[in-house]
Short mmCIF file of C-alpha atoms and ligand atoms in Angstrom, two decimals:
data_model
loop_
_atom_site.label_atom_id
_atom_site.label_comp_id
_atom_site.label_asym_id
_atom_site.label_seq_id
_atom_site.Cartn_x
_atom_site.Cartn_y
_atom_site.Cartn_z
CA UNK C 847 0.00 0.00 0.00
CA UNK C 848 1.25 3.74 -0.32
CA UNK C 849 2.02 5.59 2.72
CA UNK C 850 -0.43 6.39 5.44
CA UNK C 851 -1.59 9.84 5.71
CA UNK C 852 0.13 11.17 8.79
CA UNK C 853 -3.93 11.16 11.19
CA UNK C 854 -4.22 7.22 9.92
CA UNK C 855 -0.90 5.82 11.44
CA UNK C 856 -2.91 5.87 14.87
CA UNK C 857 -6.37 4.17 15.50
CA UNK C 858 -8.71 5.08 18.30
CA UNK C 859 -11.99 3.86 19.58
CA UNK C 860 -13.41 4.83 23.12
CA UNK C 861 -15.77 2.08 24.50
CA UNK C 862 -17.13 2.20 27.66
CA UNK C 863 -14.62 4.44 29.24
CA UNK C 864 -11.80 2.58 27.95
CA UNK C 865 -9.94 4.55 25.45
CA UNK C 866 -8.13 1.47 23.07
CA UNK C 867 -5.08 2.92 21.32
CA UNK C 868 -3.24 1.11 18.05
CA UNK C 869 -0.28 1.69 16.34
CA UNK C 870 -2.00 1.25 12.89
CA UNK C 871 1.05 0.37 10.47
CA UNK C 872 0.57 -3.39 10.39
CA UNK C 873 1.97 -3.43 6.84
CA UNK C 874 5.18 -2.12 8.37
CA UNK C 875 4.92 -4.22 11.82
CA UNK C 876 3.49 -0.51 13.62
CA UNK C 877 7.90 0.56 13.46
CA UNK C 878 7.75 3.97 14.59
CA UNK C 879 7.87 6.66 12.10
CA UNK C 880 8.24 10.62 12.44
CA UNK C 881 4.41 10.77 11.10
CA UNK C 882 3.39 8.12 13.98
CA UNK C 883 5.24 9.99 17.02
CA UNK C 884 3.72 13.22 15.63
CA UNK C 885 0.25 11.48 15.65
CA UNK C 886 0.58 9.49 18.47
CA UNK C 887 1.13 12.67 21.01
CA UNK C 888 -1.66 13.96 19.60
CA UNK C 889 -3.84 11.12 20.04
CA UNK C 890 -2.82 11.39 23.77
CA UNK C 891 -3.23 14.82 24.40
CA UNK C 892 -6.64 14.72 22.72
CA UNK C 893 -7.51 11.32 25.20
CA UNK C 894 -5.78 12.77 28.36
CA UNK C 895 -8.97 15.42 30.13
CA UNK C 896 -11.69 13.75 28.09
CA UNK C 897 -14.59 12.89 30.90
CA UNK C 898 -15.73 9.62 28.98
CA UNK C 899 -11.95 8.27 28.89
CA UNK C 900 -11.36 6.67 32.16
CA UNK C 901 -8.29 4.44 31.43
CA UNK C 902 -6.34 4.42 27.83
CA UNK C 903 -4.89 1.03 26.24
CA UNK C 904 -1.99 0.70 23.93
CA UNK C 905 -2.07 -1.78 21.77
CA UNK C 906 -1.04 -2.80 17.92
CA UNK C 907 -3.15 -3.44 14.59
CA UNK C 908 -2.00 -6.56 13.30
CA UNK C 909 0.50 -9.42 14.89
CA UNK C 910 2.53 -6.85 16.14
CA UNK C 911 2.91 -4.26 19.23
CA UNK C 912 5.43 -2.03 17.37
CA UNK C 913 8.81 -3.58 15.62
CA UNK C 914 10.61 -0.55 17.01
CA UNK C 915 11.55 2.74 15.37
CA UNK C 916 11.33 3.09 11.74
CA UNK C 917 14.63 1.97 10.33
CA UNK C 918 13.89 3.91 7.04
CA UNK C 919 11.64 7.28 8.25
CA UNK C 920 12.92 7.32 11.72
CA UNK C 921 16.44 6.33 11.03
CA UNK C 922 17.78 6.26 7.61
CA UNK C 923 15.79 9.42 5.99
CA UNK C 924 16.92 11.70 9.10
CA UNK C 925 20.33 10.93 9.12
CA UNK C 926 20.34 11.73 5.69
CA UNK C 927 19.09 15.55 6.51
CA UNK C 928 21.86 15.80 9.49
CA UNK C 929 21.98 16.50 13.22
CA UNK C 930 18.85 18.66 13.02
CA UNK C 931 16.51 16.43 11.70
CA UNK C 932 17.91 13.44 14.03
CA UNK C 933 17.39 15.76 16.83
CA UNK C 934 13.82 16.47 15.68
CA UNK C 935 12.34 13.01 15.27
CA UNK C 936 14.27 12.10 18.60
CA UNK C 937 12.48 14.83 20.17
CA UNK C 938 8.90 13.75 18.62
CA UNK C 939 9.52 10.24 19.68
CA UNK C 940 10.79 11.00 23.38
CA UNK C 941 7.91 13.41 23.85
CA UNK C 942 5.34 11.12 23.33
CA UNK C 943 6.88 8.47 25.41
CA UNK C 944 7.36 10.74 28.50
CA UNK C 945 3.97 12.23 28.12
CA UNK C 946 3.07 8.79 28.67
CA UNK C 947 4.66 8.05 31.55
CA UNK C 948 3.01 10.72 33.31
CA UNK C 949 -0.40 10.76 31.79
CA UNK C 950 -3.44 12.10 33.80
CA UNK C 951 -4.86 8.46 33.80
CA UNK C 952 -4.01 4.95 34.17
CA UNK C 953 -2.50 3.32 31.11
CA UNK C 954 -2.64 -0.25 30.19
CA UNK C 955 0.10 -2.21 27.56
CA UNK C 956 -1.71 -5.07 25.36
CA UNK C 957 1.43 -6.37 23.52
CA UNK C 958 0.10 -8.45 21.20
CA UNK C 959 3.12 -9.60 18.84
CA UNK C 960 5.87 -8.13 18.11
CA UNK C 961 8.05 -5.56 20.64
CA UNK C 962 11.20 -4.35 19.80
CA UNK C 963 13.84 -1.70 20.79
CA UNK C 964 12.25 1.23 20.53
CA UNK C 965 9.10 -0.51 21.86
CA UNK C 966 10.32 -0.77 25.02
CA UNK C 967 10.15 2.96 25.59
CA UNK C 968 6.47 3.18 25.59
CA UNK C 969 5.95 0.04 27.33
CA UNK C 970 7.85 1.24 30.18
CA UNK C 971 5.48 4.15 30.05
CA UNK C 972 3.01 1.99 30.86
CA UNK C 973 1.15 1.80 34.14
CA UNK C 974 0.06 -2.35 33.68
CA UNK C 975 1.23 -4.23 30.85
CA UNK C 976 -0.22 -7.66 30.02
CA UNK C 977 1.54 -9.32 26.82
CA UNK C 978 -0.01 -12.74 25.15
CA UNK C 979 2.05 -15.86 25.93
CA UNK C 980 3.63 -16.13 22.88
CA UNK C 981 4.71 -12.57 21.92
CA UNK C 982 8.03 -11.84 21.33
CA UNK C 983 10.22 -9.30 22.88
CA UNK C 984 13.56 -8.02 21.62
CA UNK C 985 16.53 -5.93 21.81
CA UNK C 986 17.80 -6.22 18.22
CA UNK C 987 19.64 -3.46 18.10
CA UNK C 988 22.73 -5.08 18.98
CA UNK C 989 21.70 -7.52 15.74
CA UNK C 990 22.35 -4.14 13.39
CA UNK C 991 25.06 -2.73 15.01
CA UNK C 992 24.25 -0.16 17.55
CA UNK C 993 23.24 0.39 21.27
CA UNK C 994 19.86 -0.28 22.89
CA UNK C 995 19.43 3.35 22.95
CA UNK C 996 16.51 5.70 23.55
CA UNK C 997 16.04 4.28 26.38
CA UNK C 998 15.81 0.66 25.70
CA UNK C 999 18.78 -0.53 28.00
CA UNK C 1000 17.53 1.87 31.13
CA UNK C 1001 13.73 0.04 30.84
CA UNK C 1002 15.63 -3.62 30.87
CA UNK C 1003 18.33 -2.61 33.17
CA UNK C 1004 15.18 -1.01 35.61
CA UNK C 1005 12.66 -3.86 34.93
CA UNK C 1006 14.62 -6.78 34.83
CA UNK C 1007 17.16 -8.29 37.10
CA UNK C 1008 20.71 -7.34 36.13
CA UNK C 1009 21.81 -10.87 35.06
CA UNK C 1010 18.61 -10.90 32.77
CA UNK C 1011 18.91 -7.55 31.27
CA UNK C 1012 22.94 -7.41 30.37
CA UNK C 1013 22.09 -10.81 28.59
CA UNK C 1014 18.91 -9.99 26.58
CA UNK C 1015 20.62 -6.49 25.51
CA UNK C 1016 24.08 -8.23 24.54
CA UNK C 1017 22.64 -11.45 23.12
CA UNK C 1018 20.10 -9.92 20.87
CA UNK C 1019 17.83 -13.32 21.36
CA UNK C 1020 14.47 -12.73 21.96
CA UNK C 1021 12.15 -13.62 24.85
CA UNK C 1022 8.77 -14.85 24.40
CA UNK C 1023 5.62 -13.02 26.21
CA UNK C 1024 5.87 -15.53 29.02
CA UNK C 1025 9.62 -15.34 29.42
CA UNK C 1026 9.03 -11.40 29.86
CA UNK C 1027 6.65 -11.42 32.78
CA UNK C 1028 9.01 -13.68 34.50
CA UNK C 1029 11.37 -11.84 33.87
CA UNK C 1030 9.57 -8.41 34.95
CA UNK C 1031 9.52 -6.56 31.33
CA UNK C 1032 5.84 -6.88 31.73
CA UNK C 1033 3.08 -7.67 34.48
CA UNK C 1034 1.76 -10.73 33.39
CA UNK C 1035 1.06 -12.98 30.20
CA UNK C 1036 -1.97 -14.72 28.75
CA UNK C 1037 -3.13 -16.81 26.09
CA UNK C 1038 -3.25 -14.66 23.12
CA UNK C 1039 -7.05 -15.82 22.39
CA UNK C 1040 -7.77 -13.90 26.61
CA UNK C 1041 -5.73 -10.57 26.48
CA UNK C 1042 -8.40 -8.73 25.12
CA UNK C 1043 -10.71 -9.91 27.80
CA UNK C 1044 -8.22 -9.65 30.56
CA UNK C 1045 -6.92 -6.29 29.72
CA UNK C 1046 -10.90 -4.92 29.56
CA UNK C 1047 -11.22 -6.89 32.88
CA UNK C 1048 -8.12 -4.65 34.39
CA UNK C 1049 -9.53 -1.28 32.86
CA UNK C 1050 -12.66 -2.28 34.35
CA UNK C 1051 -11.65 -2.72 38.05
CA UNK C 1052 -8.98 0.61 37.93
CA UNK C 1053 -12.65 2.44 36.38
CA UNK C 1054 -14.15 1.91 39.89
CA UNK C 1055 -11.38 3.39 41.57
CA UNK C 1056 -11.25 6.58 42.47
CA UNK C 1057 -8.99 8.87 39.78
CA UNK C 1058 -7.56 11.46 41.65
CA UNK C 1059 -6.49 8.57 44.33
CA UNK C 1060 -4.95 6.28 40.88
CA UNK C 1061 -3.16 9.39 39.75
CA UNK C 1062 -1.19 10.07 42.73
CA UNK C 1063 -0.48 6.41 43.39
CA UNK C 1064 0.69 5.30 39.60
CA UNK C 1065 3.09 9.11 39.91
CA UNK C 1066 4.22 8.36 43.37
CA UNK C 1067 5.46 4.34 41.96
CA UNK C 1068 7.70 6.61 39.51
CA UNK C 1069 9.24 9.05 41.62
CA UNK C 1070 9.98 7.43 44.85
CA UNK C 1071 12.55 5.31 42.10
CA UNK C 1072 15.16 7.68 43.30
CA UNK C 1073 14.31 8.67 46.13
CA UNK C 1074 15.65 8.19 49.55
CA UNK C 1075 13.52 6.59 52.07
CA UNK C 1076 13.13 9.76 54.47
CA UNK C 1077 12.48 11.59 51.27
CA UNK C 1078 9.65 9.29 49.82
CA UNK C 1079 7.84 9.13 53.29
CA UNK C 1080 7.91 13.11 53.03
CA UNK C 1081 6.71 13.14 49.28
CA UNK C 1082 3.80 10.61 50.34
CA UNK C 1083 2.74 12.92 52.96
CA UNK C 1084 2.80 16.01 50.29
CA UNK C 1085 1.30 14.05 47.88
CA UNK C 1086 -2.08 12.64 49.77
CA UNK C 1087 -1.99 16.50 51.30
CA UNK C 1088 -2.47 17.52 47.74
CA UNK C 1089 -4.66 14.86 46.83
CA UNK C 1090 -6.97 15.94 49.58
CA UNK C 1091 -7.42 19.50 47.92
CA UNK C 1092 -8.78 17.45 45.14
CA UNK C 1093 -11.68 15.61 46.48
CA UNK C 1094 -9.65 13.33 48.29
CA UNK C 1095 -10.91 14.25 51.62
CA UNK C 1096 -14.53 13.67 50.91
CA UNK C 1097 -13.50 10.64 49.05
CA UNK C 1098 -11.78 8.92 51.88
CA UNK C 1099 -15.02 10.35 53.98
CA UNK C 1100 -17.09 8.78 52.59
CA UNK C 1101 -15.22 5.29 52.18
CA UNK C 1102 -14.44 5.43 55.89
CA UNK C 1103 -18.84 6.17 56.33
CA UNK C 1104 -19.30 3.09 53.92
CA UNK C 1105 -17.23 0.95 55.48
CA UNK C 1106 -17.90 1.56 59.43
CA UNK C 1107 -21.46 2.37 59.47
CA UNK C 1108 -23.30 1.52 56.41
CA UNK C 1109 -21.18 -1.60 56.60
CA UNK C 1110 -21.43 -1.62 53.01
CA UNK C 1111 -18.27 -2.35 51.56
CA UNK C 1112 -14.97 -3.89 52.78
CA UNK C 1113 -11.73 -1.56 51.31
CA UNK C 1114 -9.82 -5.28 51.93
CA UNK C 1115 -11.71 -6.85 49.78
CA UNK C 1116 -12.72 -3.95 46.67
CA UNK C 1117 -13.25 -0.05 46.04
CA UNK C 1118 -16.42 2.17 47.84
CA UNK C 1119 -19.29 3.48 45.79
CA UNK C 1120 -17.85 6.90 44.85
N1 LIG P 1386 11.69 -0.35 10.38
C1 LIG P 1386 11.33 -0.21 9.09
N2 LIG P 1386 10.57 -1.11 8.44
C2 LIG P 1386 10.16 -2.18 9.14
C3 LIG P 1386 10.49 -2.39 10.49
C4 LIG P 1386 11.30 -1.40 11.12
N3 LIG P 1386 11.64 -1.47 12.41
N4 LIG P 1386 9.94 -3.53 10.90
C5 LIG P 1386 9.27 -4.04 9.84
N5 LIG P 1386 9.40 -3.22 8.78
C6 LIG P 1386 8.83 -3.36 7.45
C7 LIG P 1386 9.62 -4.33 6.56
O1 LIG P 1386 10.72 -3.67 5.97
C8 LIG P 1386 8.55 -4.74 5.58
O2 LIG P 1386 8.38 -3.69 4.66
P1 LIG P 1386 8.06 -4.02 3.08
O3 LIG P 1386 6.74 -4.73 3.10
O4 LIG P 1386 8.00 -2.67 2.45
O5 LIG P 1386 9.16 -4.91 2.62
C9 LIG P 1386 7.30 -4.79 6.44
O6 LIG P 1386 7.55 -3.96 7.56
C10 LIG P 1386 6.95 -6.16 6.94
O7 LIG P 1386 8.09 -6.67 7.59
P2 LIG P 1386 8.61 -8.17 7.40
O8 LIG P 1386 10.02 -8.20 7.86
O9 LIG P 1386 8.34 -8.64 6.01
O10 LIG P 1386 7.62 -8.93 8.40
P3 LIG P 1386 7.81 -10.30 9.18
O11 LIG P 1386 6.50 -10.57 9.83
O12 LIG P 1386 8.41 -11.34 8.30
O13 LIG P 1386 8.91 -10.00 10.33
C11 LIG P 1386 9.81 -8.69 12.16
C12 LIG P 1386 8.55 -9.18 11.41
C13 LIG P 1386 10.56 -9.87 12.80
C14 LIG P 1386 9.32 -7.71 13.20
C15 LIG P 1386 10.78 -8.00 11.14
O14 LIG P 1386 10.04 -7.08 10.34
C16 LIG P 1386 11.89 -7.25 11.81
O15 LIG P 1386 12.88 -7.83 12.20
N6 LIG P 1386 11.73 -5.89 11.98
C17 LIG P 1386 12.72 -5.09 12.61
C18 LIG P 1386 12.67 -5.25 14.14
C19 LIG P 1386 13.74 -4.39 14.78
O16 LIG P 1386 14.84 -4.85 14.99
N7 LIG P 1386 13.40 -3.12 15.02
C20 LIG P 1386 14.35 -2.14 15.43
C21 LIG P 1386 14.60 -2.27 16.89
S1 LIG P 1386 15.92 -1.20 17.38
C22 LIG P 1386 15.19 0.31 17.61
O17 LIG P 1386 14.00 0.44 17.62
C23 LIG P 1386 16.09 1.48 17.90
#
């Protein structure tokens, strides 16, 4: 086919709160090109305040998640234009990886093929990732020559034990979806024929929870990373102060009311009726 128009290389549909994401290059295995990163933050910002989006999905068309950046667009084309351009379509790709990390709303990963190099940028911006069993994860770049960079070799080196990640980013074999949740590159694996229905049964319990609370939990995960331990029991302090400004207050009000005198819900055992 000739190439996508730059608004087709990203599909969305919102369905009961659950805004479901594609990369939508399946002819070229959803690789990452300029026109995709430039689309994709789009797509995101246009998702992020939207009051019937409760929890976004990333997923791929096709039998793959994304096969990485776009050796051609991505790579080839901007080196051919010099520093500037590199910097540019770094910049485009980066952006909309970052924005992801610290989007308004809980994100879910459905890897449902292929995931490679560059791949494992957004899927570390992922709040929950579930990958079918036999997906297949890889670090290639070491197969053509360069470094796992743009971030590839910090997500391994952060998700996976050390012994794990220096092998899968020197060996350039590949891991299978299975392999990968043991190994803590994603949360869990299924069948391929149940992620759909296992992802939509995730969005569906974090859609009962209450936002503002999600937010500042799925933030707080990222940032105590590097913090000290005196310094993340301060932040969590600041944090649920801020959260209480936001509703939070009532919220927990009115949890704590269910709970010890309507006797109406357990919070061991699932979330109050906000
Ligand atoms: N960049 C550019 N084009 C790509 C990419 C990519 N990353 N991945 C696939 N394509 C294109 C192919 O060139 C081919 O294009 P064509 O139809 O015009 O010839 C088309 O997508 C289909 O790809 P095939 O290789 O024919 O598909 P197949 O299903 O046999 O193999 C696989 C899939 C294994 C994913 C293979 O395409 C592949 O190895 N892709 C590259 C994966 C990779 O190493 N990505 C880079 C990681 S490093 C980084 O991101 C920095």
């Amino acid at each position: 086919m000739t190439d996508r128009a730059e608004e087709d290389t990203v599909a969305v549909r919102v369905e009961d709160r659950i805004a479901w994401v594609s990369y939508n290059r399946p002819e070229k295995r959803n690789c990452m090109s300029p026109k995709l990163n430039r689309q994709m933050l789009r797509v995101l910002e246009s998702l992020e305040f939207r009051e019937d989006v409760g929890v976004l999905v990333l997923t791929g068309e096709g039998d793959a998640f994304s096969a990485g950046m776009d050796l051609k667009e991505y790579f080839r084309e901007n080196e051919a234009l010099g520093i500037g351009a590199i910097r540019k379509s770094q910049r485009e790709a980066y952006g909309w990886w970052d924005r992801l990390r610290w989007y308004e709303k809980p994100t879910i990963g459905m890897v449902n093929g292929w995931a490679f190099g560059g791949a494992y940028g957004p899927l570390h911006a992922l709040d929950i990732v579930v990958a079918a069993d036999d997906a297949t994860f890889g670090l290639s770049e070491i197969n053509w020559g360069i470094l796992p960079g743009g971030g590839a070799s910090k997500v391994a080196q952060e998700l996976m034990p050390f012994r794990k990640a220096i092998y899968h980013a020197m060996m350039g074999e590949n891991l299978t979806g299975k392999q990968a949740a043991e190994q803590g590159l994603v949360t869990e694996s299924v069948p391929a024929d149940q992620l759909h229905a296992r992802v939509t049964e995730i969005a569906q319990v974090l859609l009962k929870k209450d936002p503002n609370a999600l937010r500042a939990t799925k933030w707080a995960m990222r940032r105590m990373a590097e913090m000290t331990f005196d310094n993340a029991m301060d932040y969590l302090i600041r944090a649920q102060e801020a959260l209480n400004g936001m509703g939070g207050l009532e919220a927990r009000k009115e949890a704590t009311r269910q709970f010890l005198d309507e006797k109406t819900f357990k919070p061991g055992l699932g979330a109050f009726d906000a």
